[in-house]
Short mmCIF file of C-alpha atoms (C1' of nucleotides) in Angstrom, two decimals:
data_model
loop_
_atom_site.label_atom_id
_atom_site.label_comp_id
_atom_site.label_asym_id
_atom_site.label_seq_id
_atom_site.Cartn_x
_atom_site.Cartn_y
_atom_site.Cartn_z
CA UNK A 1 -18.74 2.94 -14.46
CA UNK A 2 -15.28 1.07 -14.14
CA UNK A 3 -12.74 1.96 -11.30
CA UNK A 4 -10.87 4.83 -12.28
CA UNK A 5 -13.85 6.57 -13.33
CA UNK A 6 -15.39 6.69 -9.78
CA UNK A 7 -11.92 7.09 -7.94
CA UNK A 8 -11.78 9.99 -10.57
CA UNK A 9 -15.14 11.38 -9.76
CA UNK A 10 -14.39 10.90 -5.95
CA UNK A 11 -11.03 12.16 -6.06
CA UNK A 12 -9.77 9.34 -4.67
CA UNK A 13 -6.80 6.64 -6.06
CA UNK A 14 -7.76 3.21 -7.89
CA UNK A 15 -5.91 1.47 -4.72
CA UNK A 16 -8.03 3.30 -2.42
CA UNK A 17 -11.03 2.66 -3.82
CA UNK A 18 -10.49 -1.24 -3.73
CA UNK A 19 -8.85 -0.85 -0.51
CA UNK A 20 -12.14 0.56 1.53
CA UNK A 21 -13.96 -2.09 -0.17
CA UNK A 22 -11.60 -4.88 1.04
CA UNK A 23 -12.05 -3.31 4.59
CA UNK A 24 -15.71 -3.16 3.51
CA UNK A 25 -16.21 0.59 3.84
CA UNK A 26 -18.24 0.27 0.37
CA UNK A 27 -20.47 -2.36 -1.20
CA UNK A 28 -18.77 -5.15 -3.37
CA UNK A 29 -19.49 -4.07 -6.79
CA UNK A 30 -21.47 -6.09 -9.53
CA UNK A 31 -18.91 -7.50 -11.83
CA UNK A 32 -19.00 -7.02 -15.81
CA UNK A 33 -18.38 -10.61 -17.74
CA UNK A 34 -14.82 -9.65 -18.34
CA UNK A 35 -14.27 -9.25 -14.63
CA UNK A 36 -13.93 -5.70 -14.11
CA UNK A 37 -15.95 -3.86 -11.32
CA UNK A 38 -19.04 -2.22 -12.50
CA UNK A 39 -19.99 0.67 -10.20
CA UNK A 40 -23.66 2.90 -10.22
CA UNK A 41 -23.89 6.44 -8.86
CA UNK A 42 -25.21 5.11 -5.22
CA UNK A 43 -21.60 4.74 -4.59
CA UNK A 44 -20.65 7.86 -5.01
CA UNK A 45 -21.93 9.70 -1.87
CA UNK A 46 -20.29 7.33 0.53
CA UNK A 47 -16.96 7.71 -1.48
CA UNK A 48 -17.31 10.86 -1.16
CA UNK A 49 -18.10 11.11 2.42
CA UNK A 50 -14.86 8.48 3.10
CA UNK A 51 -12.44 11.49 0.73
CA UNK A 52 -13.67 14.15 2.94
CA UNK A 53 -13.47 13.17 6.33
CA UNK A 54 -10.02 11.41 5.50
CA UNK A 55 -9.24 14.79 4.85
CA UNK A 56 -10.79 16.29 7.95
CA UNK A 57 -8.58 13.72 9.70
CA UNK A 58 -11.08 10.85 10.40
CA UNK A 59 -9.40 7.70 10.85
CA UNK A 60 -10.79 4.30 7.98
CA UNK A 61 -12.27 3.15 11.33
CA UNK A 62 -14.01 6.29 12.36
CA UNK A 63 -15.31 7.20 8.65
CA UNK A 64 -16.63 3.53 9.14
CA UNK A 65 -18.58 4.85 11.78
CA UNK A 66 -19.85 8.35 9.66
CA UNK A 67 -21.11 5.91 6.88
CA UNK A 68 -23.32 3.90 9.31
CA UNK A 69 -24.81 6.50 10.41
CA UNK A 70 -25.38 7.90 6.65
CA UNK A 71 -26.72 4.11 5.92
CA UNK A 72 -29.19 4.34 9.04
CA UNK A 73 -32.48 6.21 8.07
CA UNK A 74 -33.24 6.20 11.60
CA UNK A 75 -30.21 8.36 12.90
CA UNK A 76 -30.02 11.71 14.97
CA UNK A 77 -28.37 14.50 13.27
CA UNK A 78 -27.26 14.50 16.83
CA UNK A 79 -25.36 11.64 16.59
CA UNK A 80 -22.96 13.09 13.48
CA UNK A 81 -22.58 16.46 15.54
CA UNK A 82 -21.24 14.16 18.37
CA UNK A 83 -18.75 12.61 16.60
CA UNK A 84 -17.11 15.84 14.77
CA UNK A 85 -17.45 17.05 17.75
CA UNK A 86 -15.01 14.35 19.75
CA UNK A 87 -12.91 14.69 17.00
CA UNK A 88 -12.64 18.50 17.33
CA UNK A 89 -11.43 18.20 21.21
CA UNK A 90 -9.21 15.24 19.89
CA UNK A 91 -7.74 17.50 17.25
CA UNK A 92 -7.28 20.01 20.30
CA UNK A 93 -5.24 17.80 22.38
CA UNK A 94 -3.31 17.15 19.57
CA UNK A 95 -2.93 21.10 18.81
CA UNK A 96 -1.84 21.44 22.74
CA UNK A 97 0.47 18.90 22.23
CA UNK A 98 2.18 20.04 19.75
CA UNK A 99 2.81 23.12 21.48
CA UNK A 100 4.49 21.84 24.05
CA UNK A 101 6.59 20.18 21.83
CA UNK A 102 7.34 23.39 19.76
CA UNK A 103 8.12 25.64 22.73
CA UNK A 104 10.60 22.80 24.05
CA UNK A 105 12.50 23.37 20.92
CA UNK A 106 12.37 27.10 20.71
CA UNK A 107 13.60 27.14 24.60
CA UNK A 108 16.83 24.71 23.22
CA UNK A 109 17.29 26.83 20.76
CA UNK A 110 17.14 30.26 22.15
CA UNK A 111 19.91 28.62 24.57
CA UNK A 112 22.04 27.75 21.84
CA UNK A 113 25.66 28.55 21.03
CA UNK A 114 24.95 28.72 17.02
CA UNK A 115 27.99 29.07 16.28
CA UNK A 116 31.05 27.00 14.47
CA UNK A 117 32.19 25.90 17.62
CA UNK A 118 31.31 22.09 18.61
CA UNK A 119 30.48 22.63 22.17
CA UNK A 120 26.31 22.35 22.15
CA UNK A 121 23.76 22.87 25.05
CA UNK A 122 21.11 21.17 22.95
CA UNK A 123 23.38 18.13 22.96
CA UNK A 124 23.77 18.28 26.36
CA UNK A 125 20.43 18.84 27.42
CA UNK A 126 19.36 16.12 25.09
CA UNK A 127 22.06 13.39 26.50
CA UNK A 128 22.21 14.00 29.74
CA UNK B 1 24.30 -3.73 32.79
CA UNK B 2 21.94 -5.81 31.32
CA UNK B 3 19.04 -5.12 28.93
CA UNK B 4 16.40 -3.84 31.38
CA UNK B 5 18.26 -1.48 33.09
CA UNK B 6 19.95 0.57 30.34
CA UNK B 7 16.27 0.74 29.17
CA UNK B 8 14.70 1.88 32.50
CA UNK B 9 17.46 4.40 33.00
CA UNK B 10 16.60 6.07 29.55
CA UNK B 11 13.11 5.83 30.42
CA UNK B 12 12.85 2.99 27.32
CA UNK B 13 10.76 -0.15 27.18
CA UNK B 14 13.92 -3.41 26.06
CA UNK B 15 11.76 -3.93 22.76
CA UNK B 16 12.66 -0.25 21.92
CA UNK B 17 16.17 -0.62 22.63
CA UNK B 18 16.53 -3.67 20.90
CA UNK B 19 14.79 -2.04 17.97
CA UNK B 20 17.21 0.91 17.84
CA UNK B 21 20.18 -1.38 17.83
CA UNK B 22 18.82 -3.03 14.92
CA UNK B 23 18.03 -0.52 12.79
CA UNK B 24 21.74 1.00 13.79
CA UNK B 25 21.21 3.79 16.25
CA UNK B 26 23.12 2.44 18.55
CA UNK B 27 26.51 0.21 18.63
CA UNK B 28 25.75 -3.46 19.29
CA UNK B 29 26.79 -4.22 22.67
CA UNK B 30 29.47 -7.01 24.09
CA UNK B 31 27.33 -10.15 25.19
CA UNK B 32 27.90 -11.95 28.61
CA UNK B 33 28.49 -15.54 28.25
CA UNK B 34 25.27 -16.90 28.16
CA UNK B 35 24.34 -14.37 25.25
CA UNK B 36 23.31 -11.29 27.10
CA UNK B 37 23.66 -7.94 25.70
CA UNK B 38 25.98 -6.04 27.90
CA UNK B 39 26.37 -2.12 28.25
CA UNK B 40 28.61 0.02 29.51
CA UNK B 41 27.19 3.60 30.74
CA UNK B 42 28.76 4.98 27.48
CA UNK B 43 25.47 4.24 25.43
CA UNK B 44 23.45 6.46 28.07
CA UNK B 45 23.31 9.55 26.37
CA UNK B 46 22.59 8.75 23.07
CA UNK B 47 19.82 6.39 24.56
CA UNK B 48 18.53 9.65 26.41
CA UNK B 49 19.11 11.82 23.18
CA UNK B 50 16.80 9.59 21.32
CA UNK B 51 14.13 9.17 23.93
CA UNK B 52 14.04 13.21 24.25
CA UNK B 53 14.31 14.02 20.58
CA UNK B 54 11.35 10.89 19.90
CA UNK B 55 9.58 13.10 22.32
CA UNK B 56 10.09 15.94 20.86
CA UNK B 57 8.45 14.61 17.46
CA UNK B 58 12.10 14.04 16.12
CA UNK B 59 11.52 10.58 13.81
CA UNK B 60 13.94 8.11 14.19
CA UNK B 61 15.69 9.39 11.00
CA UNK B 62 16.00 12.40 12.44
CA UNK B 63 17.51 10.98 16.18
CA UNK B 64 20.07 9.19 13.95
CA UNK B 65 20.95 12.78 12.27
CA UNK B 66 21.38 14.12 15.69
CA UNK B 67 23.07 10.94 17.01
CA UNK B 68 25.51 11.69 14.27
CA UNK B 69 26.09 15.45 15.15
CA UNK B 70 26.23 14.25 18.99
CA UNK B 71 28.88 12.01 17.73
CA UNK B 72 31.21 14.24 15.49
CA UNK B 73 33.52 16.25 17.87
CA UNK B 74 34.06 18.32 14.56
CA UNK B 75 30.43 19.38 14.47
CA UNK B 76 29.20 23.10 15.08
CA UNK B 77 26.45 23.75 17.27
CA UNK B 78 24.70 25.90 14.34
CA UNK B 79 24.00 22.78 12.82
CA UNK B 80 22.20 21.20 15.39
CA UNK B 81 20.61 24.84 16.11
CA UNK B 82 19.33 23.98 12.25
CA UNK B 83 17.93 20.90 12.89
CA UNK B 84 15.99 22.36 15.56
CA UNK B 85 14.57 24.96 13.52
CA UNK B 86 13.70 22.91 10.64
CA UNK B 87 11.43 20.26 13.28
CA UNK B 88 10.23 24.30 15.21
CA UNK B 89 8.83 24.93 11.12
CA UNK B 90 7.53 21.53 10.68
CA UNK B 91 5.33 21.65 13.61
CA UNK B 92 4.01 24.99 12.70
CA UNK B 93 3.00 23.61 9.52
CA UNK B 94 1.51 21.37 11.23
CA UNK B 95 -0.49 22.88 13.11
CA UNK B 96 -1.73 25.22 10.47
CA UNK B 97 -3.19 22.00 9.34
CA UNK B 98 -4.96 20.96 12.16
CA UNK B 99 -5.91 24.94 12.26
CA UNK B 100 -7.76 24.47 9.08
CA UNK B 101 -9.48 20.70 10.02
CA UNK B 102 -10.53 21.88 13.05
CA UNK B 103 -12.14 25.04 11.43
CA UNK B 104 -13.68 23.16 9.11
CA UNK B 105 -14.91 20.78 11.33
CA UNK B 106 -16.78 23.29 13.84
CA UNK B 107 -18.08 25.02 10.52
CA UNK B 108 -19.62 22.11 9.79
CA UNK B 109 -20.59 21.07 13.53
CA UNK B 110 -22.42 24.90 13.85
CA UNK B 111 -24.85 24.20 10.92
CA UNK B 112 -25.60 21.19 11.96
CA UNK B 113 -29.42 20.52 13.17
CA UNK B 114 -27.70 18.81 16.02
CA UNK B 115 -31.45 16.90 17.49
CA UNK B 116 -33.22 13.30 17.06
CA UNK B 117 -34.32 13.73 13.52
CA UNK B 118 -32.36 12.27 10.61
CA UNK B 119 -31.78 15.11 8.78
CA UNK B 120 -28.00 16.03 8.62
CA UNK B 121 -26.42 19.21 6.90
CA UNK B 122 -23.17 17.24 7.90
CA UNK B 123 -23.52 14.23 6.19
CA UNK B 124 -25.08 16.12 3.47
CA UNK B 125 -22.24 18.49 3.31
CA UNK B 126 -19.62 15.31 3.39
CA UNK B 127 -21.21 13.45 0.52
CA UNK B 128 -22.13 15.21 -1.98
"C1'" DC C 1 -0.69 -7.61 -35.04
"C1'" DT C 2 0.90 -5.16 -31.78
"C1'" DT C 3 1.04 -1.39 -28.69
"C1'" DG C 4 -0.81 0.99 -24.87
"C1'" DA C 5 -4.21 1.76 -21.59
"C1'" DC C 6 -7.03 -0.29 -18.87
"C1'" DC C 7 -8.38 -4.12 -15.51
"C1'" DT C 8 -7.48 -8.31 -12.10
"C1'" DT C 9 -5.29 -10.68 -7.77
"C1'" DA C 10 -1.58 -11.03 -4.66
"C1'" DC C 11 2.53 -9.91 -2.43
"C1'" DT C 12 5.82 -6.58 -0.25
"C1'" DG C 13 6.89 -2.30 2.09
"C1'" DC C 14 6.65 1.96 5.08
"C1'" DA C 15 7.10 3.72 10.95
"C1'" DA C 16 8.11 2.38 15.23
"C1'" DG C 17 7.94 -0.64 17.78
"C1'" DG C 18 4.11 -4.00 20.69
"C1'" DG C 19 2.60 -8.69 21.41
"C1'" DT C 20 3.40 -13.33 21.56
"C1'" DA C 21 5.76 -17.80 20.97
"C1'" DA C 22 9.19 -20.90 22.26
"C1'" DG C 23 13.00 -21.42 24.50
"C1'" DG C 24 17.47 -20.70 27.69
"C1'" DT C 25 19.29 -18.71 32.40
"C1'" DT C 26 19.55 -17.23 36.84
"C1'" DT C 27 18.13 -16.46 41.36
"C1'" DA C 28 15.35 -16.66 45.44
"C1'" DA C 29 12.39 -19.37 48.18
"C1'" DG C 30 10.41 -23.52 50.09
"C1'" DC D 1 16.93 -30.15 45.56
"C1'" DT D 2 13.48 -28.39 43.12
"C1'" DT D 3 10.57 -25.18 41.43
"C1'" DA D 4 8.64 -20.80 40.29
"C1'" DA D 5 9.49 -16.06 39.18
"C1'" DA D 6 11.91 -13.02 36.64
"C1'" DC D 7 15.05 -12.29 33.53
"C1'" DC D 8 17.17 -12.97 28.75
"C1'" DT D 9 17.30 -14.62 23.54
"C1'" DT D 10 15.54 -14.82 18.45
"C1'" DA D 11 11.78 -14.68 15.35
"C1'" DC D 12 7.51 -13.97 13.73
"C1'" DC D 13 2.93 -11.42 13.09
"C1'" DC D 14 0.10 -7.03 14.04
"C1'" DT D 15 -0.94 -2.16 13.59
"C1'" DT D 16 -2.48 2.29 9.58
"C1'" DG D 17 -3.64 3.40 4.91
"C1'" DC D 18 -2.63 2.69 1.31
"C1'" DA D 19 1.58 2.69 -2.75
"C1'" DG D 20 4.46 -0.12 -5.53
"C1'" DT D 21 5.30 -4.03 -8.13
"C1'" DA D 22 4.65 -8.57 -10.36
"C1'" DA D 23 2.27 -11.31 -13.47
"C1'" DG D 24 -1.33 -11.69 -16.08
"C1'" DG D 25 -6.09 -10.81 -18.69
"C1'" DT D 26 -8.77 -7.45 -21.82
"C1'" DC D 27 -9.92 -4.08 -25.03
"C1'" DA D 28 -9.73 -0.38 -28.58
"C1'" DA D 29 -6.82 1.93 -31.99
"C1'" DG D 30 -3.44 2.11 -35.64
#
DNA sequence: CTTGACCTTACTGCAAGGGTAAGGTTTAAG
DNA sequence: CTTAAACCTTACCCTTGCAGTAAGGTCAAG
């Protein structure tokens, strides 16, 4: 298989795909004579497992972490749990966070003039 | 006023200030004799609007949207009432988002074995 | 024979500054 | 008087996760 067949199959980009492997989320790949990476299905999974917890919102660094363990015979399922786990309480901070932030604006808002006028409490409250 | 003390009195670090005078937020400053950047109070507020609107997930494009509004004594306050709401809609989507990862993620956590033995519905889930 | 679709490496760019280098200045203390 | 701390300056690299582009090699079809 060349590049673009496994980025296809792994619904990932051509630049992606080289990327994890320069950041050596994936094996090197055997090389044809012309040059071209030659890929097998064994790297599938793992690209597979890098698309979807990208998507879930796992950092390069982190899915680094999620392929170890799927490379180590000898984990604990208790080990993966874990780490979606941490990331579910880190995706709640962010979710509180954001909150905040949200009911910051609506409180400007609901204080504001709206109108055509150029006199503005969110300016104000912003600048001062 | 030097440097370090517009910066502490917007609650900014000098790197950041330096940083928003190059990219244009704010005027460049007189300089003392020996080459010191030197503020008057005038660049106060729209060092404080840009700290609050960073913190309130404004980007820096954004800040220099509202800098501009701050700065137009022919503005209307709708208009700044609209850039609220856009950021109020943007963090919604947001958080829909993180709604969905997060549901995913415990989906995935819940059917997970979850003891010492290597077997993982995640990882299985994530790969294939 | 040439066009177009692949492939390669390598460099630049994005956001928003932080970190550090290498140097000049000023001020307080010994 | 000197020195050390605490400022200030510019300028460069680092971060994340690739995308874009350059400049070139390769391969199959028309």
């Amino acid at each position: 298989m060349k590049i673009s067949e496994v980025a296809e199959k792994a619904g990932l980009t051509v630049k992606a795909v080289r990327y994890y492997e320069n950041v050596g989320l994936i094996p090197k790949p055997a090389r044809q004579q012309n040059g071209y990476r030659s890929y097998d299905d064994s790297v599938l999974p793992i690209l597979n497992l890098i698309h979807r917890s990208r998507a879930a919102g796992f950092s390069v660094d982190e899915c680094r972490e999620l392929i170890e363990l799927f490379n180590n015979p000898a984990r604990h399922s208790a080990d993966v749990h874990e780490l979606i786990c941490q990331k579910v309480e880190a995706i709640e901070k962010q979710q509180a966070q954001l909150e905040h932030i949200k009911e910051h604006l609506i409180a400007l808002a609901t204080r504001c003039e709206n109108n055509e006028k150029s006199t503005c409490s969110i300016l104000a409250s912003l600048t001062k």
